[in-house]
PDB file of C-alpha atoms and ligand atoms in Angstrom:
ATOM      1  CA  MET A 123       0.000   0.000   0.000  1.00  0.00           C
ATOM      2  CA  SER A 124       1.667   3.229  -1.182  1.00  0.00           C
ATOM      3  CA  GLY A 125       0.986   6.853  -0.418  1.00  0.00           C
ATOM      4  CA  PHE A 126       0.247   8.977  -3.469  1.00  0.00           C
ATOM      5  CA  LEU A 127       0.604  12.705  -4.174  1.00  0.00           C
ATOM      6  CA  ARG A 128       3.465  13.056  -1.671  1.00  0.00           C
ATOM      7  CA  SER A 129       5.758  14.323  -4.439  1.00  0.00           C
ATOM      8  CA  ALA A 130       5.027  15.991  -7.783  1.00  0.00           C
ATOM      9  CA  SER A 131       2.814  13.566  -9.701  1.00  0.00           C
ATOM     10  CA  ARG A 132       1.067  13.300 -13.044  1.00  0.00           C
ATOM     11  CA  VAL A 133      -2.708  12.978 -12.536  1.00  0.00           C
ATOM     12  CA  TRP A 134      -5.659  12.490 -14.879  1.00  0.00           C
ATOM     13  CA  LEU A 135      -8.780  13.959 -13.291  1.00  0.00           C
ATOM     14  CA  THR A 136     -12.284  13.567 -14.740  1.00  0.00           C
ATOM     15  CA  GLY A 137     -15.199  15.756 -13.696  1.00  0.00           C
ATOM     16  CA  ALA A 138     -12.724  18.589 -13.146  1.00  0.00           C
ATOM     17  CA  THR A 139     -15.074  21.393 -14.224  1.00  0.00           C
ATOM     18  CA  SER A 140     -17.177  21.810 -11.083  1.00  0.00           C
ATOM     19  CA  GLY A 141     -17.836  20.736  -7.505  1.00  0.00           C
ATOM     20  CA  ILE A 142     -15.505  18.181  -5.909  1.00  0.00           C
ATOM     21  CA  GLY A 143     -13.479  17.719  -9.113  1.00  0.00           C
ATOM     22  CA  GLU A 144     -12.829  21.433  -9.553  1.00  0.00           C
ATOM     23  CA  ALA A 145     -11.816  21.761  -5.896  1.00  0.00           C
ATOM     24  CA  LEU A 146      -9.480  18.777  -6.325  1.00  0.00           C
ATOM     25  CA  ALA A 147      -7.991  20.296  -9.484  1.00  0.00           C
ATOM     26  CA  ARG A 148      -7.326  23.620  -7.769  1.00  0.00           C
ATOM     27  CA  ARG A 149      -5.668  21.973  -4.769  1.00  0.00           C
ATOM     28  CA  LEU A 150      -3.553  19.614  -6.908  1.00  0.00           C
ATOM     29  CA  ILE A 151      -2.403  22.473  -9.149  1.00  0.00           C
ATOM     30  CA  HIS A 152      -1.581  24.575  -6.079  1.00  0.00           C
ATOM     31  CA  ASP A 153       0.450  21.649  -4.665  1.00  0.00           C
ATOM     32  CA  GLY A 154       2.626  21.474  -7.807  1.00  0.00           C
ATOM     33  CA  HIS A 155       1.218  18.374  -9.522  1.00  0.00           C
ATOM     34  CA  SER A 156       0.762  18.038 -13.306  1.00  0.00           C
ATOM     35  CA  LEU A 157      -2.781  17.441 -14.492  1.00  0.00           C
ATOM     36  CA  VAL A 158      -4.769  16.316 -17.479  1.00  0.00           C
ATOM     37  CA  VAL A 159      -8.254  17.666 -16.785  1.00  0.00           C
ATOM     38  CA  THR A 160     -11.424  16.268 -18.355  1.00  0.00           C
ATOM     39  CA  GLY A 161     -15.049  17.384 -18.462  1.00  0.00           C
ATOM     40  CA  ARG A 162     -17.484  18.451 -21.149  1.00  0.00           C
ATOM     41  CA  ARG A 163     -17.283  22.225 -20.608  1.00  0.00           C
ATOM     42  CA  GLN A 164     -14.230  23.584 -22.444  1.00  0.00           C
ATOM     43  CA  SER A 165     -14.395  27.067 -20.857  1.00  0.00           C
ATOM     44  CA  ALA A 166     -14.142  25.622 -17.336  1.00  0.00           C
ATOM     45  CA  LEU A 167     -11.209  23.429 -18.427  1.00  0.00           C
ATOM     46  CA  ASP A 168      -9.486  26.463 -19.989  1.00  0.00           C
ATOM     47  CA  GLU A 169      -9.850  28.318 -16.697  1.00  0.00           C
ATOM     48  CA  LEU A 170      -7.950  25.525 -14.912  1.00  0.00           C
ATOM     49  CA  VAL A 171      -5.209  25.586 -17.569  1.00  0.00           C
ATOM     50  CA  THR A 172      -4.623  29.301 -16.934  1.00  0.00           C
ATOM     51  CA  LEU A 173      -3.710  28.465 -13.311  1.00  0.00           C
ATOM     52  CA  ALA A 174      -0.524  26.666 -14.465  1.00  0.00           C
ATOM     53  CA  PRO A 175      -0.279  26.448 -18.276  1.00  0.00           C
ATOM     54  CA  ASP A 176       3.004  24.492 -18.152  1.00  0.00           C
ATOM     55  CA  ARG A 177       1.546  21.771 -15.874  1.00  0.00           C
ATOM     56  CA  VAL A 178      -2.146  21.526 -16.844  1.00  0.00           C
ATOM     57  CA  ASP A 179      -3.461  20.027 -20.085  1.00  0.00           C
ATOM     58  CA  SER A 180      -7.102  20.155 -21.013  1.00  0.00           C
ATOM     59  CA  ALA A 181      -8.630  17.041 -22.588  1.00  0.00           C
ATOM     60  CA  ARG A 182     -12.322  17.738 -23.176  1.00  0.00           C
ATOM     61  CA  ALA A 183     -14.517  14.661 -23.363  1.00  0.00           C
ATOM     62  CA  ASP A 184     -17.860  13.202 -22.528  1.00  0.00           C
ATOM     63  CA  THR A 185     -16.715  10.130 -20.600  1.00  0.00           C
ATOM     64  CA  THR A 186     -19.561   8.082 -22.099  1.00  0.00           C
ATOM     65  CA  ASN A 187     -18.356   8.831 -25.647  1.00  0.00           C
ATOM     66  CA  LEU A 188     -15.760   6.381 -26.977  1.00  0.00           C
ATOM     67  CA  SER A 189     -14.229   8.554 -29.685  1.00  0.00           C
ATOM     68  CA  GLU A 190     -13.968  11.597 -27.399  1.00  0.00           C
ATOM     69  CA  LEU A 191     -12.276   9.412 -24.771  1.00  0.00           C
ATOM     70  CA  ASP A 192      -9.827   8.153 -27.394  1.00  0.00           C
ATOM     71  CA  GLN A 193      -8.717  11.764 -27.864  1.00  0.00           C
ATOM     72  CA  VAL A 194      -7.992  11.930 -24.126  1.00  0.00           C
ATOM     73  CA  GLY A 195      -6.005   8.705 -24.541  1.00  0.00           C
ATOM     74  CA  SER A 196      -3.676  10.488 -26.948  1.00  0.00           C
ATOM     75  CA  THR A 197      -3.199  13.414 -24.541  1.00  0.00           C
ATOM     76  CA  LEU A 198      -2.321  10.885 -21.824  1.00  0.00           C
ATOM     77  CA  ALA A 199       0.115   9.164 -24.202  1.00  0.00           C
ATOM     78  CA  ASP A 200       1.890  12.487 -24.799  1.00  0.00           C
ATOM     79  CA  ALA A 201       2.539  12.816 -21.071  1.00  0.00           C
ATOM     80  CA  ALA A 202       5.791  11.464 -19.631  1.00  0.00           C
ATOM     81  CA  SER A 203       3.857   9.013 -17.438  1.00  0.00           C
ATOM     82  CA  LEU A 204       0.628   8.726 -15.479  1.00  0.00           C
ATOM     83  CA  ASP A 205       0.831   8.172 -11.722  1.00  0.00           C
ATOM     84  CA  LEU A 206      -2.819   8.455 -10.738  1.00  0.00           C
ATOM     85  CA  ALA A 207      -6.212   8.544 -12.486  1.00  0.00           C
ATOM     86  CA  ILE A 208      -8.936  10.165 -10.366  1.00  0.00           C
ATOM     87  CA  LEU A 209     -12.237   9.168 -11.982  1.00  0.00           C
ATOM     88  CA  ASN A 210     -14.734  11.549 -10.468  1.00  0.00           C
ATOM     89  CA  ALA A 211     -17.120  12.489 -13.332  1.00  0.00           C
ATOM     90  CA  GLY A 212     -20.653  11.678 -12.286  1.00  0.00           C
ATOM     91  CA  THR A 213     -24.283  12.630 -12.342  1.00  0.00           C
ATOM     92  CA  CYS A 214     -27.299  12.221 -10.070  1.00  0.00           C
ATOM     93  CA  GLU A 215     -30.891  12.107 -11.248  1.00  0.00           C
ATOM     94  CA  TYR A 216     -33.704  11.133  -8.878  1.00  0.00           C
ATOM     95  CA  LEU A 217     -36.686   9.042  -9.923  1.00  0.00           C
ATOM     96  CA  ASP A 218     -40.318  10.005  -9.455  1.00  0.00           C
ATOM     97  CA  VAL A 219     -41.766   6.512  -9.086  1.00  0.00           C
ATOM     98  CA  SER A 220     -45.250   7.692 -10.143  1.00  0.00           C
ATOM     99  CA  GLN A 221     -43.718   8.328 -13.587  1.00  0.00           C
ATOM    100  CA  PHE A 222     -41.240   5.461 -13.679  1.00  0.00           C
ATOM    101  CA  ASP A 223     -38.582   6.328 -16.242  1.00  0.00           C
ATOM    102  CA  SER A 224     -36.060   3.657 -17.201  1.00  0.00           C
ATOM    103  CA  GLU A 225     -34.129   6.210 -19.303  1.00  0.00           C
ATOM    104  CA  LEU A 226     -33.346   8.188 -16.149  1.00  0.00           C
ATOM    105  CA  ILE A 227     -31.925   5.036 -14.556  1.00  0.00           C
ATOM    106  CA  ARG A 228     -29.937   4.364 -17.735  1.00  0.00           C
ATOM    107  CA  ARG A 229     -28.424   7.887 -17.664  1.00  0.00           C
ATOM    108  CA  ASN A 230     -27.219   7.427 -14.060  1.00  0.00           C
ATOM    109  CA  ILE A 231     -25.693   4.068 -14.956  1.00  0.00           C
ATOM    110  CA  GLU A 232     -24.192   5.200 -18.283  1.00  0.00           C
ATOM    111  CA  THR A 233     -22.361   8.161 -16.757  1.00  0.00           C
ATOM    112  CA  ASN A 234     -21.444   6.811 -13.342  1.00  0.00           C
ATOM    113  CA  VAL A 235     -20.669   3.196 -14.187  1.00  0.00           C
ATOM    114  CA  MET A 236     -19.851   2.982 -17.913  1.00  0.00           C
ATOM    115  CA  GLY A 237     -18.174   6.439 -18.005  1.00  0.00           C
ATOM    116  CA  THR A 238     -15.858   5.265 -15.226  1.00  0.00           C
ATOM    117  CA  VAL A 239     -15.301   1.842 -16.767  1.00  0.00           C
ATOM    118  CA  LEU A 240     -14.375   3.392 -20.131  1.00  0.00           C
ATOM    119  CA  SER A 241     -12.034   5.805 -18.368  1.00  0.00           C
ATOM    120  CA  VAL A 242     -10.311   2.928 -16.556  1.00  0.00           C
ATOM    121  CA  GLU A 243      -9.818   1.268 -19.940  1.00  0.00           C
ATOM    122  CA  ARG A 244      -8.104   4.424 -21.244  1.00  0.00           C
ATOM    123  CA  ALA A 245      -5.974   4.895 -18.094  1.00  0.00           C
ATOM    124  CA  LEU A 246      -4.693   1.327 -17.646  1.00  0.00           C
ATOM    125  CA  PRO A 247      -2.076   1.189 -20.430  1.00  0.00           C
ATOM    126  CA  HIS A 248      -0.495   4.376 -19.070  1.00  0.00           C
ATOM    127  CA  LEU A 249      -0.577   3.165 -15.464  1.00  0.00           C
ATOM    128  CA  ARG A 250       1.020  -0.126 -16.585  1.00  0.00           C
ATOM    129  CA  ARG A 251       3.805   1.824 -18.297  1.00  0.00           C
ATOM    130  CA  THR A 252       4.403   3.691 -15.041  1.00  0.00           C
ATOM    131  CA  ARG A 253       4.651   0.373 -13.179  1.00  0.00           C
ATOM    132  CA  GLU A 254       7.160  -0.893 -15.762  1.00  0.00           C
ATOM    133  CA  LEU A 255       9.290   2.119 -14.849  1.00  0.00           C
ATOM    134  CA  GLY A 256       9.164   0.832 -11.257  1.00  0.00           C
ATOM    135  CA  ARG A 257       6.910   3.629  -9.961  1.00  0.00           C
ATOM    136  CA  PRO A 258       3.643   3.366  -7.990  1.00  0.00           C
ATOM    137  CA  ALA A 259       0.427   3.760  -9.994  1.00  0.00           C
ATOM    138  CA  ALA A 260      -3.219   3.966  -8.951  1.00  0.00           C
ATOM    139  CA  VAL A 261      -6.828   4.553  -9.942  1.00  0.00           C
ATOM    140  CA  ALA A 262      -9.118   6.444  -7.552  1.00  0.00           C
ATOM    141  CA  ILE A 263     -12.834   6.009  -8.223  1.00  0.00           C
ATOM    142  CA  VAL A 264     -15.303   8.471  -6.740  1.00  0.00           C
ATOM    143  CA  GLY A 265     -18.340   6.481  -5.643  1.00  0.00           C
ATOM    144  CA  SER A 266     -20.749   7.472  -2.886  1.00  0.00           C
ATOM    145  CA  SER A 267     -21.954   6.326   0.518  1.00  0.00           C
ATOM    146  CA  ALA A 268     -25.572   6.962  -0.592  1.00  0.00           C
ATOM    147  CA  TRP A 269     -26.197   3.325  -1.611  1.00  0.00           C
ATOM    148  CA  TRP A 270     -25.445   1.971   1.898  1.00  0.00           C
ATOM    149  CA  PHE A 271     -29.084   2.721   2.826  1.00  0.00           C
ATOM    150  CA  PRO A 272     -32.090   2.355   0.473  1.00  0.00           C
ATOM    151  CA  PHE A 273     -33.051   6.025   0.075  1.00  0.00           C
ATOM    152  CA  GLY A 274     -36.256   6.661  -1.859  1.00  0.00           C
ATOM    153  CA  ARG A 275     -35.922   8.161  -5.364  1.00  0.00           C
ATOM    154  CA  ALA A 276     -32.285   6.975  -5.569  1.00  0.00           C
ATOM    155  CA  GLU A 277     -32.996   3.798  -7.559  1.00  0.00           C
ATOM    156  CA  GLY A 278     -30.792   4.974 -10.435  1.00  0.00           C
ATOM    157  CA  TYR A 279     -28.089   6.883  -8.571  1.00  0.00           C
ATOM    158  CA  GLY A 280     -27.792   4.350  -5.729  1.00  0.00           C
ATOM    159  CA  ALA A 281     -27.687   1.379  -8.105  1.00  0.00           C
ATOM    160  CA  SER A 282     -24.970   3.060 -10.164  1.00  0.00           C
ATOM    161  CA  LYS A 283     -22.807   3.777  -7.116  1.00  0.00           C
ATOM    162  CA  ALA A 284     -23.347   0.280  -5.673  1.00  0.00           C
ATOM    163  CA  ALA A 285     -22.181  -1.161  -8.993  1.00  0.00           C
ATOM    164  CA  LEU A 286     -19.201   1.187  -9.011  1.00  0.00           C
ATOM    165  CA  ALA A 287     -18.145   0.102  -5.509  1.00  0.00           C
ATOM    166  CA  TYR A 288     -18.214  -3.561  -6.525  1.00  0.00           C
ATOM    167  CA  PHE A 289     -16.367  -2.745  -9.734  1.00  0.00           C
ATOM    168  CA  ALA A 290     -13.649  -0.877  -7.790  1.00  0.00           C
ATOM    169  CA  GLN A 291     -13.174  -3.658  -5.238  1.00  0.00           C
ATOM    170  CA  SER A 292     -13.075  -6.406  -7.852  1.00  0.00           C
ATOM    171  CA  LEU A 293     -10.633  -4.365  -9.946  1.00  0.00           C
ATOM    172  CA  ARG A 294      -8.481  -3.877  -6.840  1.00  0.00           C
ATOM    173  CA  ALA A 295      -8.253  -7.653  -6.436  1.00  0.00           C
ATOM    174  CA  ASP A 296      -7.322  -8.213 -10.090  1.00  0.00           C
ATOM    175  CA  LEU A 297      -4.764  -5.407 -10.326  1.00  0.00           C
ATOM    176  CA  ALA A 298      -3.041  -6.257  -7.025  1.00  0.00           C
ATOM    177  CA  ARG A 299      -0.522  -8.572  -8.665  1.00  0.00           C
ATOM    178  CA  GLU A 300       0.484  -5.795 -11.087  1.00  0.00           C
ATOM    179  CA  GLY A 301       0.930  -3.413  -8.169  1.00  0.00           C
ATOM    180  CA  ILE A 302      -1.683  -0.970  -9.493  1.00  0.00           C
ATOM    181  CA  GLU A 303      -3.705   0.239  -6.523  1.00  0.00           C
ATOM    182  CA  VAL A 304      -7.425   1.017  -6.576  1.00  0.00           C
ATOM    183  CA  PHE A 305      -8.903   3.587  -4.206  1.00  0.00           C
ATOM    184  CA  LEU A 306     -12.636   3.955  -3.599  1.00  0.00           C
ATOM    185  CA  VAL A 307     -13.860   7.344  -2.401  1.00  0.00           C
ATOM    186  CA  SER A 308     -17.277   7.339  -0.696  1.00  0.00           C
ATOM    187  CA  PRO A 309     -18.382  10.858   0.222  1.00  0.00           C
ATOM    188  CA  GLY A 310     -21.464  11.860   2.187  1.00  0.00           C
ATOM    189  CA  PHE A 311     -23.190  15.128   1.225  1.00  0.00           C
ATOM    190  CA  VAL A 312     -20.898  17.753  -0.323  1.00  0.00           C
ATOM    191  CA  LYS A 313     -22.081  21.220  -1.380  1.00  0.00           C
ATOM    192  CA  THR A 314     -21.731  21.302  -5.181  1.00  0.00           C
ATOM    193  CA  PRO A 315     -23.935  22.148  -8.199  1.00  0.00           C
ATOM    194  CA  LEU A 316     -25.060  18.486  -8.058  1.00  0.00           C
ATOM    195  CA  THR A 317     -26.456  18.756  -4.515  1.00  0.00           C
ATOM    196  CA  ASP A 318     -27.628  22.383  -4.921  1.00  0.00           C
ATOM    197  CA  ARG A 319     -30.568  20.811  -6.811  1.00  0.00           C
ATOM    198  CA  ASN A 320     -31.596  18.666  -3.818  1.00  0.00           C
ATOM    199  CA  ASP A 321     -34.882  19.617  -2.132  1.00  0.00           C
ATOM    200  CA  PHE A 322     -34.381  17.558   1.052  1.00  0.00           C
ATOM    201  CA  PRO A 323     -32.267  18.005   4.196  1.00  0.00           C
ATOM    202  CA  MET A 324     -28.605  16.999   3.758  1.00  0.00           C
ATOM    203  CA  PRO A 325     -27.142  16.141   7.168  1.00  0.00           C
ATOM    204  CA  PHE A 326     -23.439  16.890   7.808  1.00  0.00           C
ATOM    205  CA  LEU A 327     -23.072  18.707   4.457  1.00  0.00           C
ATOM    206  CA  ILE A 328     -19.452  19.752   3.847  1.00  0.00           C
ATOM    207  CA  GLU A 329     -17.829  22.162   1.375  1.00  0.00           C
ATOM    208  CA  ALA A 330     -16.245  20.897  -1.861  1.00  0.00           C
ATOM    209  CA  ASP A 331     -12.806  22.169  -0.851  1.00  0.00           C
ATOM    210  CA  ASP A 332     -13.071  20.254   2.445  1.00  0.00           C
ATOM    211  CA  ALA A 333     -13.994  17.107   0.495  1.00  0.00           C
ATOM    212  CA  ALA A 334     -11.026  17.624  -1.848  1.00  0.00           C
ATOM    213  CA  GLY A 335      -8.692  17.977   1.151  1.00  0.00           C
ATOM    214  CA  ARG A 336     -10.007  14.729   2.671  1.00  0.00           C
ATOM    215  CA  ILE A 337      -9.580  12.857  -0.626  1.00  0.00           C
ATOM    216  CA  ILE A 338      -6.001  14.060  -1.042  1.00  0.00           C
ATOM    217  CA  ALA A 339      -5.174  13.213   2.596  1.00  0.00           C
ATOM    218  CA  GLY A 340      -6.622   9.698   2.113  1.00  0.00           C
ATOM    219  CA  LEU A 341      -4.580   9.172  -1.059  1.00  0.00           C
ATOM    220  CA  GLN A 342      -1.425  10.413   0.661  1.00  0.00           C
ATOM    221  CA  LYS A 343      -1.979   8.000   3.565  1.00  0.00           C
ATOM    222  CA  GLY A 344      -2.657   5.121   1.144  1.00  0.00           C
ATOM    223  CA  HIS A 345      -6.170   4.463   2.543  1.00  0.00           C
ATOM    224  CA  HIS A 346      -7.912   2.382  -0.116  1.00  0.00           C
ATOM    225  CA  SER A 347     -11.363   3.253   1.270  1.00  0.00           C
ATOM    226  CA  ILE A 348     -11.756   6.987   1.720  1.00  0.00           C
ATOM    227  CA  GLU A 349     -15.077   7.700   3.488  1.00  0.00           C
ATOM    228  CA  PHE A 350     -16.219  11.046   4.880  1.00  0.00           C
ATOM    229  CA  PRO A 351     -17.513  12.885   6.817  1.00  0.00           C
ATOM    230  CA  LYS A 352     -17.242  10.201   9.494  1.00  0.00           C
ATOM    231  CA  ARG A 353     -20.340  11.329  11.426  1.00  0.00           C
ATOM    232  CA  PHE A 354     -22.399  10.669   8.285  1.00  0.00           C
ATOM    233  CA  THR A 355     -20.699   7.473   7.077  1.00  0.00           C
ATOM    234  CA  TRP A 356     -20.666   5.862  10.537  1.00  0.00           C
ATOM    235  CA  THR A 357     -24.374   6.648  10.977  1.00  0.00           C
ATOM    236  CA  LEU A 358     -25.168   5.131   7.579  1.00  0.00           C
ATOM    237  CA  ARG A 359     -23.101   2.007   8.335  1.00  0.00           C
ATOM    238  CA  LEU A 360     -24.946   1.640  11.641  1.00  0.00           C
ATOM    239  CA  LEU A 361     -28.359   2.028   9.961  1.00  0.00           C
ATOM    240  CA  GLY A 362     -27.331  -0.364   7.192  1.00  0.00           C
ATOM    241  CA  ASN A 363     -26.600  -3.078   9.786  1.00  0.00           C
ATOM    242  CA  LEU A 364     -30.089  -2.990  11.328  1.00  0.00           C
ATOM    243  CA  PRO A 365     -32.426  -5.934  10.619  1.00  0.00           C
ATOM    244  CA  GLN A 366     -33.842  -5.680   7.073  1.00  0.00           C
ATOM    245  CA  GLY A 367     -37.433  -5.240   8.330  1.00  0.00           C
ATOM    246  CA  VAL A 368     -36.397  -2.201  10.413  1.00  0.00           C
ATOM    247  CA  ILE A 369     -34.449  -0.747   7.474  1.00  0.00           C
ATOM    248  CA  ASP A 370     -37.469  -1.207   5.170  1.00  0.00           C
ATOM    249  CA  ARG A 371     -39.843   0.554   7.601  1.00  0.00           C
ATOM    250  CA  MET A 372     -37.421   3.466   8.149  1.00  0.00           C
ATOM    251  CA  ALA A 373     -36.724   3.800   4.411  1.00  0.00           C
ATOM    252  CA  ALA A 374     -40.447   3.789   3.546  1.00  0.00           C
ATOM    253  CA  ARG A 375     -41.163   6.440   6.231  1.00  0.00           C
ATOM    254  CA  MET A 376     -38.304   8.634   4.957  1.00  0.00           C
ATOM    255  CA  ALA A 377     -39.433   8.227   1.326  1.00  0.00           C
ATOM    256  CA  ARG A 378     -43.005   9.211   2.339  1.00  0.00           C
ATOM    257  CA  ASN A 379     -41.779  12.292   4.207  1.00  0.00           C
ATOM    258  CA  THR A 380     -39.577  13.384   1.294  1.00  0.00           C
ATOM    259  CA  SER A 381     -42.383  13.055  -1.255  1.00  0.00           C
ATOM    260  CA  GLN A 382     -44.730  15.052   1.053  1.00  0.00           C
ATOM    261  CA  GLU A 383     -42.121  17.865   1.280  1.00  0.00           C
ATOM    262  CA  SER A 384     -41.619  18.111  -2.502  1.00  0.00           C
TER     263      SER A 384
HETATM  264  N1  NAP B 600     -21.861  16.245  -3.995  1.00  0.00           N
HETATM  265  C1  NAP B 600     -22.103  15.183  -3.234  1.00  0.00           C
HETATM  266  O1  NAP B 600     -22.756  15.263  -2.167  1.00  0.00           O
HETATM  267  C2  NAP B 600     -21.568  13.841  -3.626  1.00  0.00           C
HETATM  268  C3  NAP B 600     -21.697  12.797  -2.712  1.00  0.00           C
HETATM  269  C4  NAP B 600     -21.212  11.540  -3.043  1.00  0.00           C
HETATM  270  C5  NAP B 600     -20.594  11.348  -4.266  1.00  0.00           C
HETATM  271  N2  NAP B 600     -20.484  12.373  -5.145  1.00  0.00           N
HETATM  272  C6  NAP B 600     -19.830  12.108  -6.434  1.00  0.00           C
HETATM  273  O2  NAP B 600     -18.788  13.021  -6.635  1.00  0.00           O
HETATM  274  C7  NAP B 600     -18.579  13.210  -8.038  1.00  0.00           C
HETATM  275  C8  NAP B 600     -18.554  14.700  -8.340  1.00  0.00           C
HETATM  276  O3  NAP B 600     -19.823  15.220  -8.040  1.00  0.00           O
HETATM  277  P1  NAP B 600     -20.077  16.746  -7.671  1.00  0.00           P
HETATM  278  O4  NAP B 600     -20.971  16.764  -6.511  1.00  0.00           O
HETATM  279  O5  NAP B 600     -18.810  17.503  -7.631  1.00  0.00           O
HETATM  280  O6  NAP B 600     -20.972  17.165  -8.924  1.00  0.00           O
HETATM  281  P2  NAP B 600     -20.869  18.308 -10.027  1.00  0.00           P
HETATM  282  O7  NAP B 600     -20.455  19.589  -9.436  1.00  0.00           O
HETATM  283  O8  NAP B 600     -22.130  18.226 -10.791  1.00  0.00           O
HETATM  284  O9  NAP B 600     -19.661  17.787 -10.933  1.00  0.00           O
HETATM  285  C9  NAP B 600     -19.798  16.703 -11.765  1.00  0.00           C
HETATM  286  C10 NAP B 600     -18.603  16.693 -12.705  1.00  0.00           C
HETATM  287  O10 NAP B 600     -18.705  15.544 -13.555  1.00  0.00           O
HETATM  288  C11 NAP B 600     -18.595  15.985 -14.905  1.00  0.00           C
HETATM  289  N3  NAP B 600     -19.403  15.132 -15.752  1.00  0.00           N
HETATM  290  C12 NAP B 600     -20.693  14.749 -15.580  1.00  0.00           C
HETATM  291  N4  NAP B 600     -21.090  13.981 -16.587  1.00  0.00           N
HETATM  292  C13 NAP B 600     -20.027  13.855 -17.415  1.00  0.00           C
HETATM  293  C14 NAP B 600     -19.795  13.202 -18.650  1.00  0.00           C
HETATM  294  N5  NAP B 600     -20.756  12.488 -19.246  1.00  0.00           N
HETATM  295  N6  NAP B 600     -18.580  13.302 -19.219  1.00  0.00           N
HETATM  296  C15 NAP B 600     -17.594  14.020 -18.638  1.00  0.00           C
HETATM  297  N7  NAP B 600     -17.750  14.668 -17.486  1.00  0.00           N
HETATM  298  C16 NAP B 600     -18.941  14.598 -16.896  1.00  0.00           C
HETATM  299  C17 NAP B 600     -19.081  17.424 -14.907  1.00  0.00           C
HETATM  300  O11 NAP B 600     -18.459  18.130 -15.950  1.00  0.00           O
HETATM  301  P3  NAP B 600     -19.187  18.711 -17.256  1.00  0.00           P
HETATM  302  O12 NAP B 600     -20.551  19.148 -16.869  1.00  0.00           O
HETATM  303  O13 NAP B 600     -18.257  19.794 -17.712  1.00  0.00           O
HETATM  304  O14 NAP B 600     -19.178  17.567 -18.183  1.00  0.00           O
HETATM  305  C18 NAP B 600     -18.527  17.919 -13.581  1.00  0.00           C
HETATM  306  O15 NAP B 600     -17.186  18.306 -13.717  1.00  0.00           O
HETATM  307  C19 NAP B 600     -19.718  12.455  -8.728  1.00  0.00           C
HETATM  308  O16 NAP B 600     -19.255  11.190  -9.141  1.00  0.00           O
HETATM  309  C20 NAP B 600     -20.753  12.300  -7.627  1.00  0.00           C
HETATM  310  O17 NAP B 600     -21.598  11.188  -7.814  1.00  0.00           O
HETATM  311  C21 NAP B 600     -20.950  13.608  -4.859  1.00  0.00           C
END
């Protein structure tokens, strides 16, 4: 288990244009790392490049689009090496069960699961090259703690993040013999454009810059599971370990209350 980001590193960061990803990008640039930043909004990527034009490359892509991701692959190939891929791009759309919409579920899964899977596919050859040079290499996948409890309306988002957690842990097992590490980041509520849309209470909400600091600290310490804030994640773990019947009653009551508020 290695610590990452302790010395100047080359990082590919997806979802760099807002929220947690933007806060991560700003901190990493400030700390002297070199970045390839990805998102769909070119103007936001350009803004990050201006912070350190000699160390930040923009590689615009929709992470669900194969040919756009291939372009990122060539930017990564141009780089000397890749130490760490932080795959953070994600979306969250909530379901209104009275108008069940499978396309909404598909969009959550396409972006959060397949976007990450396709990004891993693009990152791996570069991480393997780094390992051949005898240097540590890692993937960090930004999941969520939301799926640890069956929250109403989160059928799509929760399912996508549950799948992502399994994917990350299985990938960790398979890549262990190559020495490529896999980190799984599971945040609670973080104030970002994604959660600004939420119309329900968000206990223990933290700022994006705080979240970025916790992710970097976890990567530096080599913690493969980075979960925060602890007051939220411990509470969810506790609730998730209750008997299933109790969980079901609590979840149904919470779902009812949320739909009455909206
Ligand atoms: N905020 C929270 O409370 C919270 C909690 C747990 C987990 N998370 C996870 O943290 C990650 C970041 O979320 P956030 O809260 O910072 O949200 P955000 O502010 O909405 O940022 C999402 C980022 O993902 C990018 N993105 C979305 N779809 C994309 C696509 N198809 N291709 C490329 N980039 C795409 C967006 O860039 P463009 O729009 O420029 O494409 C943006 O940079 C997500 O994976 C989210 O699920 C967030």
